[in-house]
PDB file of C-alpha atoms and ligand atoms in Angstrom:
ATOM      1  CA  MET Z  98      74.644 117.733 -11.487  1.00 43.00           C
ATOM      2  CA  THR Z  99      77.446 116.144 -11.624  1.00 48.00           C
ATOM      3  CA  ASP Z 100      77.122 113.515 -14.252  1.00 64.00           C
ATOM      4  CA  SER Z 101      77.262 115.158 -17.904  1.00 72.00           C
ATOM      5  CA  ALA Z 102      76.642 113.570 -21.426  1.00 75.00           C
ATOM      6  CA  PRO Z 103      79.400 113.345 -23.735  1.00 77.00           C
ATOM      7  CA  ALA Z 104      80.364 115.865 -26.425  1.00 75.00           C
ATOM      8  CA  PRO Z 105      80.247 114.728 -29.632  1.00 71.00           C
ATOM      9  CA  ALA Z 106      82.952 111.845 -31.195  1.00 61.00           C
ATOM     10  CA  SER Z 107      85.386 113.677 -33.517  1.00 56.00           C
ATOM     11  CA  ASP Z 108      84.503 111.737 -36.125  1.00 52.00           C
ATOM     12  CA  THR Z 109      81.200 113.703 -36.601  1.00 52.00           C
ATOM     13  CA  GLU Z 110      83.530 116.658 -37.615  1.00 53.00           C
ATOM     14  CA  SER Z 111      83.735 114.665 -41.456  1.00 57.00           C
ATOM     15  CA  PRO Z 112      80.007 114.373 -42.478  1.00 50.00           C
ATOM     16  CA  VAL Z 113      79.159 111.954 -44.667  1.00 65.00           C
ATOM     17  CA  CYS Z 114      75.964 113.741 -45.891  1.00 93.00           C
ATOM     18  CA  ARG Z 115      76.998 116.474 -48.690  1.00 97.00           C
ATOM     19  CA  ARG Z 116      73.331 118.549 -48.785  1.00 98.00           C
ATOM     20  CA  LEU Z 117      74.985 121.885 -49.897  1.00 98.00           C
ATOM     21  CA  VAL Z 118      76.711 121.019 -52.771  1.00 98.00           C
ATOM     22  CA  GLY Z 119      76.198 123.845 -55.575  1.00 97.00           C
ATOM     23  CA  ARG Z 120      74.633 126.099 -52.883  1.00 98.00           C
ATOM     24  CA  THR Z 121      76.662 129.502 -52.086  1.00 98.00           C
ATOM     25  CA  ALA Z 122      76.401 130.563 -48.125  1.00 99.00           C
ATOM     26  CA  VAL Z 123      76.953 133.614 -46.369  1.00 99.00           C
ATOM     27  CA  VAL Z 124      78.133 133.191 -42.759  1.00 99.00           C
ATOM     28  CA  THR Z 125      78.461 136.537 -40.506  1.00 99.00           C
ATOM     29  CA  GLY Z 126      80.747 136.426 -37.482  1.00 98.00           C
ATOM     30  CA  ALA Z 127      82.843 133.341 -39.767  1.00 98.00           C
ATOM     31  CA  GLY Z 128      86.184 133.955 -37.867  1.00 98.00           C
ATOM     32  CA  SER Z 129      85.079 132.749 -34.245  1.00 96.00           C
ATOM     33  CA  GLY Z 130      83.467 130.295 -32.360  1.00 94.00           C
ATOM     34  CA  ILE Z 131      79.755 129.220 -34.187  1.00 97.00           C
ATOM     35  CA  GLY Z 132      80.321 130.854 -37.095  1.00 98.00           C
ATOM     36  CA  ARG Z 133      83.833 129.455 -37.445  1.00 98.00           C
ATOM     37  CA  ALA Z 134      82.177 126.002 -36.490  1.00 97.00           C
ATOM     38  CA  THR Z 135      79.493 126.319 -39.205  1.00 98.00           C
ATOM     39  CA  VAL Z 136      81.856 127.037 -42.079  1.00 98.00           C
ATOM     40  CA  ARG Z 137      83.947 124.297 -42.092  1.00 98.00           C
ATOM     41  CA  ARG Z 138      80.509 122.140 -41.797  1.00 98.00           C
ATOM     42  CA  LEU Z 139      78.856 124.146 -44.422  1.00 98.00           C
ATOM     43  CA  ALA Z 140      82.140 123.715 -46.756  1.00 98.00           C
ATOM     44  CA  ALA Z 141      82.233 119.820 -45.748  1.00 98.00           C
ATOM     45  CA  GLU Z 142      78.530 119.622 -47.207  1.00 98.00           C
ATOM     46  CA  GLY Z 143      79.385 120.977 -50.229  1.00 98.00           C
ATOM     47  CA  ALA Z 144      78.679 124.978 -50.327  1.00 98.00           C
ATOM     48  CA  HIS Z 145      80.856 127.902 -51.815  1.00 98.00           C
ATOM     49  CA  VAL Z 146      81.209 129.772 -48.305  1.00 99.00           C
ATOM     50  CA  VAL Z 147      81.816 133.321 -48.302  1.00 99.00           C
ATOM     51  CA  CYS Z 148      83.440 134.221 -44.859  1.00 99.00           C
ATOM     52  CA  ALA Z 149      82.350 137.887 -43.312  1.00 99.00           C
ATOM     53  CA  ASP Z 150      84.581 139.349 -40.238  1.00 99.00           C
ATOM     54  CA  ILE Z 151      85.073 142.938 -38.720  1.00 98.00           C
ATOM     55  CA  ASP Z 152      87.951 140.699 -37.690  1.00 98.00           C
ATOM     56  CA  GLU Z 153      90.220 140.658 -40.922  1.00 98.00           C
ATOM     57  CA  GLU Z 154      92.621 138.198 -39.735  1.00 98.00           C
ATOM     58  CA  THR Z 155      90.010 135.671 -37.942  1.00 98.00           C
ATOM     59  CA  GLY Z 156      87.811 136.016 -40.788  1.00 98.00           C
ATOM     60  CA  LYS Z 157      90.455 135.287 -43.463  1.00 98.00           C
ATOM     61  CA  ALA Z 158      91.920 132.307 -41.991  1.00 98.00           C
ATOM     62  CA  ALA Z 159      88.153 131.566 -41.936  1.00 98.00           C
ATOM     63  CA  ALA Z 160      88.177 131.527 -45.664  1.00 99.00           C
ATOM     64  CA  ALA Z 161      91.296 130.155 -46.370  1.00 98.00           C
ATOM     65  CA  GLU Z 162      90.886 126.723 -44.450  1.00 98.00           C
ATOM     66  CA  VAL Z 163      87.695 126.324 -46.621  1.00 98.00           C
ATOM     67  CA  GLY Z 164      88.549 128.042 -50.001  1.00 98.00           C
ATOM     68  CA  GLY Z 165      86.223 130.470 -49.532  1.00 98.00           C
ATOM     69  CA  LEU Z 166      85.845 133.653 -50.067  1.00 99.00           C
ATOM     70  CA  PHE Z 167      86.370 136.480 -47.384  1.00 99.00           C
ATOM     71  CA  VAL Z 168      84.301 140.041 -47.031  1.00 99.00           C
ATOM     72  CA  ARG Z 169      84.977 142.223 -44.557  1.00 98.00           C
ATOM     73  CA  VAL Z 170      82.515 143.632 -42.824  1.00 98.00           C
ATOM     74  CA  ASP Z 171      81.169 145.362 -40.235  1.00 99.00           C
ATOM     75  CA  VAL Z 172      77.451 144.249 -39.641  1.00 99.00           C
ATOM     76  CA  THR Z 173      75.558 147.097 -38.441  1.00 99.00           C
ATOM     77  CA  ASP Z 174      76.956 149.206 -41.603  1.00 99.00           C
ATOM     78  CA  PRO Z 175      74.298 148.898 -44.189  1.00 98.00           C
ATOM     79  CA  GLU Z 176      76.348 149.652 -47.111  1.00 98.00           C
ATOM     80  CA  GLN Z 177      79.288 147.305 -46.345  1.00 99.00           C
ATOM     81  CA  VAL Z 178      76.401 144.774 -45.730  1.00 99.00           C
ATOM     82  CA  GLU Z 179      74.882 145.256 -49.327  1.00 98.00           C
ATOM     83  CA  ALA Z 180      78.475 144.954 -50.638  1.00 99.00           C
ATOM     84  CA  LEU Z 181      78.578 141.695 -48.686  1.00 99.00           C
ATOM     85  CA  PHE Z 182      75.894 139.810 -50.466  1.00 99.00           C
ATOM     86  CA  ARG Z 183      76.261 141.485 -53.384  1.00 98.00           C
ATOM     87  CA  SER Z 184      80.098 139.350 -54.099  1.00 98.00           C
ATOM     88  CA  ALA Z 185      78.568 136.444 -52.678  1.00 98.00           C
ATOM     89  CA  HIS Z 186      76.641 136.729 -55.601  1.00 98.00           C
ATOM     90  CA  ASP Z 187      78.750 138.183 -58.229  1.00 98.00           C
ATOM     91  CA  THR Z 188      81.516 135.717 -57.389  1.00 98.00           C
ATOM     92  CA  TYR Z 189      79.402 132.552 -57.169  1.00 98.00           C
ATOM     93  CA  GLY Z 190      76.135 133.536 -58.719  1.00 98.00           C
ATOM     94  CA  SER Z 191      73.730 132.912 -55.967  1.00 98.00           C
ATOM     95  CA  VAL Z 192      72.739 133.576 -52.297  1.00 98.00           C
ATOM     96  CA  ASP Z 193      71.518 130.372 -51.030  1.00 98.00           C
ATOM     97  CA  VAL Z 194      71.771 130.424 -47.539  1.00 99.00           C
ATOM     98  CA  ALA Z 195      72.139 133.092 -45.047  1.00 99.00           C
ATOM     99  CA  PHE Z 196      73.744 132.330 -41.531  1.00 99.00           C
ATOM    100  CA  ASN Z 197      73.416 136.091 -39.239  1.00 99.00           C
ATOM    101  CA  ASN Z 198      75.255 134.946 -36.927  1.00 98.00           C
ATOM    102  CA  ALA Z 199      77.765 138.352 -35.811  1.00 98.00           C
ATOM    103  CA  GLY Z 200      76.910 139.369 -32.485  1.00 98.00           C
ATOM    104  CA  ILE Z 201      78.551 140.571 -28.889  1.00 97.00           C
ATOM    105  CA  SER Z 202      77.633 140.834 -25.471  1.00 94.00           C
ATOM    106  CA  PRO Z 203      80.002 143.421 -23.904  1.00 96.00           C
ATOM    107  CA  PRO Z 204      80.698 143.221 -20.218  1.00 94.00           C
ATOM    108  CA  ASP Z 205      78.577 146.549 -19.928  1.00 97.00           C
ATOM    109  CA  ASP Z 206      75.539 145.086 -20.910  1.00 98.00           C
ATOM    110  CA  ASP Z 207      74.600 143.756 -17.403  1.00 97.00           C
ATOM    111  CA  SER Z 208      71.626 144.881 -15.035  1.00 97.00           C
ATOM    112  CA  ILE Z 209      69.118 147.446 -16.413  1.00 98.00           C
ATOM    113  CA  LEU Z 210      69.847 149.209 -13.584  1.00 98.00           C
ATOM    114  CA  THR Z 211      73.655 149.472 -14.507  1.00 98.00           C
ATOM    115  CA  THR Z 212      73.464 149.491 -18.188  1.00 98.00           C
ATOM    116  CA  GLY Z 213      73.814 152.651 -19.890  1.00 98.00           C
ATOM    117  CA  LEU Z 214      72.356 154.187 -22.980  1.00 98.00           C
ATOM    118  CA  ASP Z 215      76.000 153.888 -25.198  1.00 98.00           C
ATOM    119  CA  ALA Z 216      75.775 150.135 -24.253  1.00 98.00           C
ATOM    120  CA  TRP Z 217      72.019 149.533 -24.671  1.00 98.00           C
ATOM    121  CA  ARG Z 218      72.406 151.253 -28.721  1.00 98.00           C
ATOM    122  CA  ARG Z 219      75.854 149.423 -29.224  1.00 98.00           C
ATOM    123  CA  VAL Z 220      74.299 145.039 -28.461  1.00 98.00           C
ATOM    124  CA  GLN Z 221      70.810 146.357 -30.314  1.00 99.00           C
ATOM    125  CA  GLU Z 222      72.672 147.820 -33.500  1.00 98.00           C
ATOM    126  CA  VAL Z 223      75.550 144.384 -33.923  1.00 98.00           C
ATOM    127  CA  ASN Z 224      72.834 141.871 -32.654  1.00 98.00           C
ATOM    128  CA  LEU Z 225      69.462 143.022 -33.990  1.00 99.00           C
ATOM    129  CA  THR Z 226      69.848 145.847 -36.332  1.00 99.00           C
ATOM    130  CA  SER Z 227      72.805 143.605 -38.094  1.00 99.00           C
ATOM    131  CA  VAL Z 228      70.128 141.091 -38.856  1.00 99.00           C
ATOM    132  CA  TYR Z 229      67.406 143.101 -40.494  1.00 99.00           C
ATOM    133  CA  LEU Z 230      70.314 144.822 -42.799  1.00 99.00           C
ATOM    134  CA  CYS Z 231      71.238 141.056 -44.191  1.00 99.00           C
ATOM    135  CA  CYS Z 232      68.458 139.783 -44.183  1.00 99.00           C
ATOM    136  CA  LYS Z 233      66.991 143.312 -45.857  1.00 99.00           C
ATOM    137  CA  ALA Z 234      70.184 142.211 -48.416  1.00 99.00           C
ATOM    138  CA  ALA Z 235      69.804 138.908 -48.843  1.00 99.00           C
ATOM    139  CA  ILE Z 236      66.167 138.484 -49.994  1.00 99.00           C
ATOM    140  CA  PRO Z 237      65.886 140.256 -53.104  1.00 98.00           C
ATOM    141  CA  TYR Z 238      68.989 137.649 -54.611  1.00 98.00           C
ATOM    142  CA  MET Z 239      67.134 134.456 -52.833  1.00 98.00           C
ATOM    143  CA  ARG Z 240      63.726 135.574 -54.788  1.00 98.00           C
ATOM    144  CA  ARG Z 241      65.274 135.854 -58.154  1.00 97.00           C
ATOM    145  CA  ARG Z 242      66.536 132.301 -56.978  1.00 96.00           C
ATOM    146  CA  GLY Z 243      62.878 131.348 -55.950  1.00 98.00           C
ATOM    147  CA  ARG Z 244      64.748 129.809 -52.939  1.00 98.00           C
ATOM    148  CA  GLY Z 245      67.215 130.607 -50.474  1.00 98.00           C
ATOM    149  CA  SER Z 246      67.334 129.950 -46.475  1.00 99.00           C
ATOM    150  CA  ILE Z 247      67.724 132.049 -44.043  1.00 99.00           C
ATOM    151  CA  VAL Z 248      69.037 131.444 -40.450  1.00 99.00           C
ATOM    152  CA  ASN Z 249      69.849 133.938 -38.303  1.00 99.00           C
ATOM    153  CA  THR Z 250      71.606 133.415 -34.588  1.00 98.00           C
ATOM    154  CA  ALA Z 251      68.991 134.473 -31.569  1.00 98.00           C
ATOM    155  CA  SER Z 252      69.843 132.953 -28.265  1.00 98.00           C
ATOM    156  CA  PHE Z 253      68.028 130.623 -25.615  1.00 97.00           C
ATOM    157  CA  VAL Z 254      67.591 133.704 -23.352  1.00 97.00           C
ATOM    158  CA  ALA Z 255      64.552 135.066 -26.341  1.00 98.00           C
ATOM    159  CA  VAL Z 256      62.717 132.338 -24.756  1.00 97.00           C
ATOM    160  CA  MET Z 257      63.057 132.623 -21.113  1.00 95.00           C
ATOM    161  CA  GLY Z 258      64.482 134.894 -18.581  1.00 92.00           C
ATOM    162  CA  ALA Z 259      67.878 135.001 -16.570  1.00 84.00           C
ATOM    163  CA  ALA Z 260      68.231 136.129 -13.346  1.00 80.00           C
ATOM    164  CA  THR Z 261      72.195 137.198 -14.412  1.00 83.00           C
ATOM    165  CA  SER Z 262      70.543 139.957 -16.902  1.00 94.00           C
ATOM    166  CA  GLN Z 263      72.024 140.919 -19.434  1.00 97.00           C
ATOM    167  CA  ILE Z 264      69.069 143.127 -20.869  1.00 98.00           C
ATOM    168  CA  SER Z 265      69.911 144.488 -24.289  1.00 98.00           C
ATOM    169  CA  TYR Z 266      71.173 141.348 -25.402  1.00 98.00           C
ATOM    170  CA  THR Z 267      68.344 139.359 -23.983  1.00 98.00           C
ATOM    171  CA  ALA Z 268      66.091 142.189 -25.548  1.00 98.00           C
ATOM    172  CA  SER Z 269      68.098 141.881 -28.960  1.00 98.00           C
ATOM    173  CA  LYS Z 270      67.951 138.274 -29.194  1.00 98.00           C
ATOM    174  CA  GLY Z 271      64.025 138.712 -28.418  1.00 98.00           C
ATOM    175  CA  GLY Z 272      63.943 140.762 -31.485  1.00 99.00           C
ATOM    176  CA  VAL Z 273      65.940 138.759 -33.403  1.00 99.00           C
ATOM    177  CA  LEU Z 274      63.019 135.652 -32.844  1.00 98.00           C
ATOM    178  CA  ALA Z 275      59.927 137.953 -33.177  1.00 98.00           C
ATOM    179  CA  MET Z 276      61.771 139.311 -37.109  1.00 99.00           C
ATOM    180  CA  SER Z 277      62.570 136.105 -38.040  1.00 99.00           C
ATOM    181  CA  ARG Z 278      58.938 134.199 -37.905  1.00 98.00           C
ATOM    182  CA  GLU Z 279      57.460 137.155 -39.536  1.00 98.00           C
ATOM    183  CA  LEU Z 280      59.959 136.916 -42.583  1.00 99.00           C
ATOM    184  CA  GLY Z 281      59.395 133.451 -42.192  1.00 99.00           C
ATOM    185  CA  VAL Z 282      56.115 134.064 -42.664  1.00 98.00           C
ATOM    186  CA  GLN Z 283      56.485 136.904 -45.374  1.00 98.00           C
ATOM    187  CA  PHE Z 284      58.445 135.152 -48.218  1.00 98.00           C
ATOM    188  CA  ALA Z 285      57.149 131.138 -47.177  1.00 98.00           C
ATOM    189  CA  ARG Z 286      55.490 131.232 -50.636  1.00 98.00           C
ATOM    190  CA  GLU Z 287      58.445 132.452 -52.355  1.00 98.00           C
ATOM    191  CA  GLY Z 288      60.494 129.286 -51.106  1.00 98.00           C
ATOM    192  CA  ILE Z 289      62.618 131.312 -48.876  1.00 99.00           C
ATOM    193  CA  ARG Z 290      62.968 130.076 -45.290  1.00 99.00           C
ATOM    194  CA  VAL Z 291      63.353 132.162 -42.080  1.00 99.00           C
ATOM    195  CA  ASN Z 292      64.258 130.450 -39.071  1.00 99.00           C
ATOM    196  CA  ALA Z 293      65.788 132.058 -35.829  1.00 99.00           C
ATOM    197  CA  LEU Z 294      68.395 129.430 -33.885  1.00 99.00           C
ATOM    198  CA  CYS Z 295      68.610 129.400 -29.993  1.00 98.00           C
ATOM    199  CA  PRO Z 296      71.783 127.987 -29.317  1.00 97.00           C
ATOM    200  CA  GLY Z 297      72.218 127.180 -25.304  1.00 95.00           C
ATOM    201  CA  PRO Z 298      74.903 128.570 -23.773  1.00 91.00           C
ATOM    202  CA  VAL Z 299      78.683 127.513 -25.681  1.00 92.00           C
ATOM    203  CA  ASN Z 300      81.786 126.649 -25.302  1.00 86.00           C
ATOM    204  CA  THR Z 301      83.316 129.959 -27.306  1.00 75.00           C
ATOM    205  CA  PRO Z 302      85.098 132.936 -26.754  1.00 72.00           C
ATOM    206  CA  LEU Z 303      82.155 134.930 -25.609  1.00 64.00           C
ATOM    207  CA  LEU Z 304      81.035 133.089 -23.230  1.00 71.00           C
ATOM    208  CA  LYS Z 305      84.839 131.948 -21.917  1.00 75.00           C
ATOM    209  CA  GLU Z 306      85.507 135.776 -21.748  1.00 76.00           C
ATOM    210  CA  LEU Z 307      82.081 136.821 -19.602  1.00 70.00           C
ATOM    211  CA  PHE Z 308      82.403 133.623 -16.861  1.00 72.00           C
ATOM    212  CA  ALA Z 309      86.188 133.398 -17.003  1.00 76.00           C
ATOM    213  CA  LYS Z 310      86.400 135.449 -14.143  1.00 77.00           C
ATOM    214  CA  ASP Z 311      82.969 134.511 -12.069  1.00 83.00           C
ATOM    215  CA  PRO Z 312      83.179 130.570 -12.375  1.00 81.00           C
ATOM    216  CA  GLU Z 313      80.528 130.570  -9.596  1.00 83.00           C
ATOM    217  CA  ARG Z 314      77.948 132.377 -12.029  1.00 77.00           C
ATOM    218  CA  ALA Z 315      79.349 129.502 -14.550  1.00 76.00           C
ATOM    219  CA  ALA Z 316      78.645 126.656 -12.439  1.00 81.00           C
ATOM    220  CA  ARG Z 317      75.060 128.768 -11.224  1.00 79.00           C
ATOM    221  CA  ARG Z 318      74.258 128.012 -14.860  1.00 78.00           C
ATOM    222  CA  LEU Z 319      75.835 124.366 -15.499  1.00 82.00           C
ATOM    223  CA  VAL Z 320      72.672 123.678 -12.887  1.00 84.00           C
ATOM    224  CA  HIS Z 321      70.005 124.330 -15.649  1.00 85.00           C
ATOM    225  CA  VAL Z 322      71.849 122.885 -18.303  1.00 90.00           C
ATOM    226  CA  PRO Z 323      70.177 118.740 -18.357  1.00 92.00           C
ATOM    227  CA  VAL Z 324      73.200 117.673 -20.358  1.00 91.00           C
ATOM    228  CA  GLY Z 325      75.367 119.136 -17.827  1.00 84.00           C
ATOM    229  CA  ARG Z 326      77.352 120.683 -20.064  1.00 87.00           C
ATOM    230  CA  PHE Z 327      77.994 123.642 -22.354  1.00 90.00           C
ATOM    231  CA  ALA Z 328      77.994 123.050 -26.311  1.00 95.00           C
ATOM    232  CA  GLU Z 329      80.279 122.367 -28.631  1.00 95.00           C
ATOM    233  CA  PRO Z 330      80.050 125.050 -31.874  1.00 96.00           C
ATOM    234  CA  GLU Z 331      80.309 121.873 -34.198  1.00 97.00           C
ATOM    235  CA  GLU Z 332      77.042 120.579 -32.325  1.00 98.00           C
ATOM    236  CA  ILE Z 333      75.274 123.895 -33.351  1.00 98.00           C
ATOM    237  CA  ALA Z 334      77.216 124.306 -36.744  1.00 98.00           C
ATOM    238  CA  ALA Z 335      75.378 120.619 -37.612  1.00 98.00           C
ATOM    239  CA  ALA Z 336      72.073 122.262 -36.232  1.00 98.00           C
ATOM    240  CA  VAL Z 337      72.672 125.084 -39.085  1.00 98.00           C
ATOM    241  CA  ALA Z 338      73.349 122.765 -41.975  1.00 98.00           C
ATOM    242  CA  PHE Z 339      70.432 121.078 -41.402  1.00 98.00           C
ATOM    243  CA  LEU Z 340      68.542 124.452 -41.617  1.00 98.00           C
ATOM    244  CA  ALA Z 341      70.254 125.537 -44.494  1.00 98.00           C
ATOM    245  CA  SER Z 342      69.597 122.047 -46.379  1.00 98.00           C
ATOM    246  CA  ASP Z 343      66.408 120.808 -48.374  1.00 98.00           C
ATOM    247  CA  ASP Z 344      65.926 118.645 -44.997  1.00 98.00           C
ATOM    248  CA  ALA Z 345      64.766 121.115 -43.702  1.00 98.00           C
ATOM    249  CA  SER Z 346      62.162 122.130 -46.446  1.00 98.00           C
ATOM    250  CA  PHE Z 347      59.256 122.345 -44.073  1.00 98.00           C
ATOM    251  CA  VAL Z 348      60.597 124.306 -41.079  1.00 98.00           C
ATOM    252  CA  ASN Z 349      60.225 127.845 -41.523  1.00 99.00           C
ATOM    253  CA  ALA Z 350      59.236 130.883 -39.428  1.00 98.00           C
ATOM    254  CA  ALA Z 351      60.539 128.420 -36.048  1.00 98.00           C
ATOM    255  CA  GLU Z 352      62.237 129.080 -32.923  1.00 98.00           C
ATOM    256  CA  PHE Z 353      65.124 126.014 -33.008  1.00 98.00           C
ATOM    257  CA  LEU Z 354      66.565 125.450 -29.353  1.00 98.00           C
ATOM    258  CA  VAL Z 355      69.779 123.365 -29.964  1.00 98.00           C
ATOM    259  CA  ASP Z 356      69.922 123.948 -25.883  1.00 97.00           C
ATOM    260  CA  GLY Z 357      70.415 120.652 -24.331  1.00 96.00           C
ATOM    261  CA  GLY Z 358      67.291 120.937 -22.571  1.00 96.00           C
ATOM    262  CA  ILE Z 359      67.431 124.253 -20.996  1.00 95.00           C
ATOM    263  CA  ALA Z 360      64.625 125.834 -22.018  1.00 95.00           C
ATOM    264  CA  GLY Z 361      62.546 122.639 -21.114  1.00 95.00           C
ATOM    265  CA  ALA Z 362      63.201 121.725 -17.321  1.00 92.00           C
ATOM    266  CA  TYR Z 363      62.536 122.671 -14.379  1.00 88.00           C
ATOM    267  CA  VAL Z 364      65.681 122.354 -12.262  1.00 79.00           C
ATOM    268  CA  THR Z 365      66.162 122.090  -8.707  1.00 74.00           C
ATOM    269  CA  PRO Z 366      69.051 123.836  -6.878  1.00 65.00           C
ATOM    270  CA  LEU Z 367      70.943 120.648  -5.014  1.00 60.00           C
TER     271      LEU Z 367
HETATM  272  N1  NAD K  32      78.358 131.314 -27.256  1.00 84.01           N
HETATM  273  C1  NAD K  32      77.267 131.139 -26.620  1.00 84.01           C
HETATM  274  O1  NAD K  32      76.959 130.742 -26.100  1.00 84.01           O
HETATM  275  C2  NAD K  32      76.339 131.594 -27.516  1.00 84.01           C
HETATM  276  C3  NAD K  32      74.540 131.546 -27.032  1.00 84.01           C
HETATM  277  C4  NAD K  32      73.754 131.916 -27.625  1.00 84.01           C
HETATM  278  C5  NAD K  32      74.002 132.304 -28.467  1.00 84.01           C
HETATM  279  N2  NAD K  32      75.225 133.243 -28.875  1.00 84.01           N
HETATM  280  C6  NAD K  32      75.190 133.681 -30.549  1.00 84.01           C
HETATM  281  O2  NAD K  32      75.733 133.192 -31.212  1.00 84.01           O
HETATM  282  C7  NAD K  32      76.675 133.947 -32.191  1.00 84.01           C
HETATM  283  C8  NAD K  32      78.029 133.899 -32.455  1.00 84.01           C
HETATM  284  O3  NAD K  32      78.526 134.428 -31.297  1.00 84.01           O
HETATM  285  P1  NAD K  32      79.828 133.308 -30.612  1.00 84.01           P
HETATM  286  O4  NAD K  32      79.898 132.787 -29.001  1.00 84.01           O
HETATM  287  O5  NAD K  32      80.053 132.378 -31.609  1.00 84.01           O
HETATM  288  O6  NAD K  32      81.231 134.706 -30.187  1.00 84.01           O
HETATM  289  P2  NAD K  32      82.535 135.124 -30.933  1.00 84.01           P
HETATM  290  O7  NAD K  32      82.584 136.050 -29.946  1.00 84.01           O
HETATM  291  O8  NAD K  32      82.871 133.778 -30.631  1.00 84.01           O
HETATM  292  O9  NAD K  32      82.202 135.008 -32.650  1.00 84.01           O
HETATM  293  C9  NAD K  32      81.683 136.512 -32.738  1.00 84.01           C
HETATM  294  C10 NAD K  32      81.966 136.880 -33.577  1.00 84.01           C
HETATM  295  O10 NAD K  32      81.344 138.212 -34.587  1.00 84.01           O
HETATM  296  C11 NAD K  32      82.514 139.090 -34.901  1.00 84.01           C
HETATM  297  N3  NAD K  32      81.926 140.484 -35.065  1.00 84.01           N
HETATM  298  C12 NAD K  32      81.420 140.208 -33.794  1.00 84.01           C
HETATM  299  N4  NAD K  32      80.929 142.233 -34.217  1.00 84.01           N
HETATM  300  C13 NAD K  32      80.780 142.367 -35.301  1.00 84.01           C
HETATM  301  C14 NAD K  32      80.958 143.236 -36.458  1.00 84.01           C
HETATM  302  N5  NAD K  32      80.178 144.672 -36.197  1.00 84.01           N
HETATM  303  N6  NAD K  32      80.628 143.238 -37.894  1.00 84.01           N
HETATM  304  C15 NAD K  32      81.512 141.697 -38.389  1.00 84.01           C
HETATM  305  N7  NAD K  32      81.314 140.649 -37.528  1.00 84.01           N
HETATM  306  C16 NAD K  32      81.592 141.177 -35.952  1.00 84.01           C
HETATM  307  C17 NAD K  32      83.622 138.582 -34.280  1.00 84.01           C
HETATM  308  O11 NAD K  32      84.618 139.495 -34.899  1.00 84.01           O
HETATM  309  C18 NAD K  32      83.616 137.482 -33.776  1.00 84.01           C
HETATM  310  O12 NAD K  32      84.422 136.833 -34.938  1.00 84.01           O
HETATM  311  C19 NAD K  32      76.280 135.741 -31.676  1.00 84.01           C
HETATM  312  O13 NAD K  32      74.983 136.354 -32.159  1.00 84.01           O
HETATM  313  C20 NAD K  32      76.104 135.481 -29.800  1.00 84.01           C
HETATM  314  O14 NAD K  32      75.114 136.093 -29.551  1.00 84.01           O
HETATM  315  C21 NAD K  32      75.833 132.196 -28.338  1.00 84.01           C
END
């Protein structure tokens, strides 16, 4: 497959819609990749954005760029996560949107045959336990207002298996998907929507790092992407903004694929 669909034009980075004016959005993993692009997009749509990251430098930069609030947080720590949502509420008066997005994909999480218990547990903590903690902390604020939108970052690997396994990562994302569905059902009548965002492979440091040393592995993956390229972070951010907004008022407990058609494809290698 040599052709690929064009990446979005840069003018899509200046959306005309202002769907989030007056809303407060908390973004974890705000300093990089999908989180960073989403911070920009939510702010452009009018939201107050609370930028949470374990990396102080990048998180602060993200907040400074949009005039938002930076909170340093390790999303695996219950007290720090509670303090994050408390700060958001105390600063802006509400928590309307939670984009629970921080995640890791370390190289020692690989085939089940070689992945040790330490790597397994670390990935579960950062990718899955963190989402549990963030939802647990955010939902009470949303219940008070009778509205809220939670978007939890899963992955397309939550709905299909990869031959190039990262066993704990995949299992963690399956957990995010199942948890989001259940929370969406439980709190729907209180005006709180919970959706799992399932991005396909994105041009971010996480993926670049993974494949930089292994171009053959990257090429093997691209064969499976109908549009013939990885996503730009801005394309994922646009989906988050939609899910966060009232335009998605009937989208709940969904596995929201933004994957360029990967999960729908039956591809025959050349
Ligand atoms: N990049 C992809 O191709 C892709 C595809 C599908 C899903 N995802 C998911 O999207 C999310 C974001 O991925 P990305 O590619 O933007 O990654 P990234 O590495 O560019 O950014 C992740 C951010 O999370 C932060 N972080 C890591 N551990 C943390 C912790 N314990 N506490 C607080 N912050 C922490 C990092 O400092 C970093 O700023 C992840 O959940 C990832 O699994 C990524």
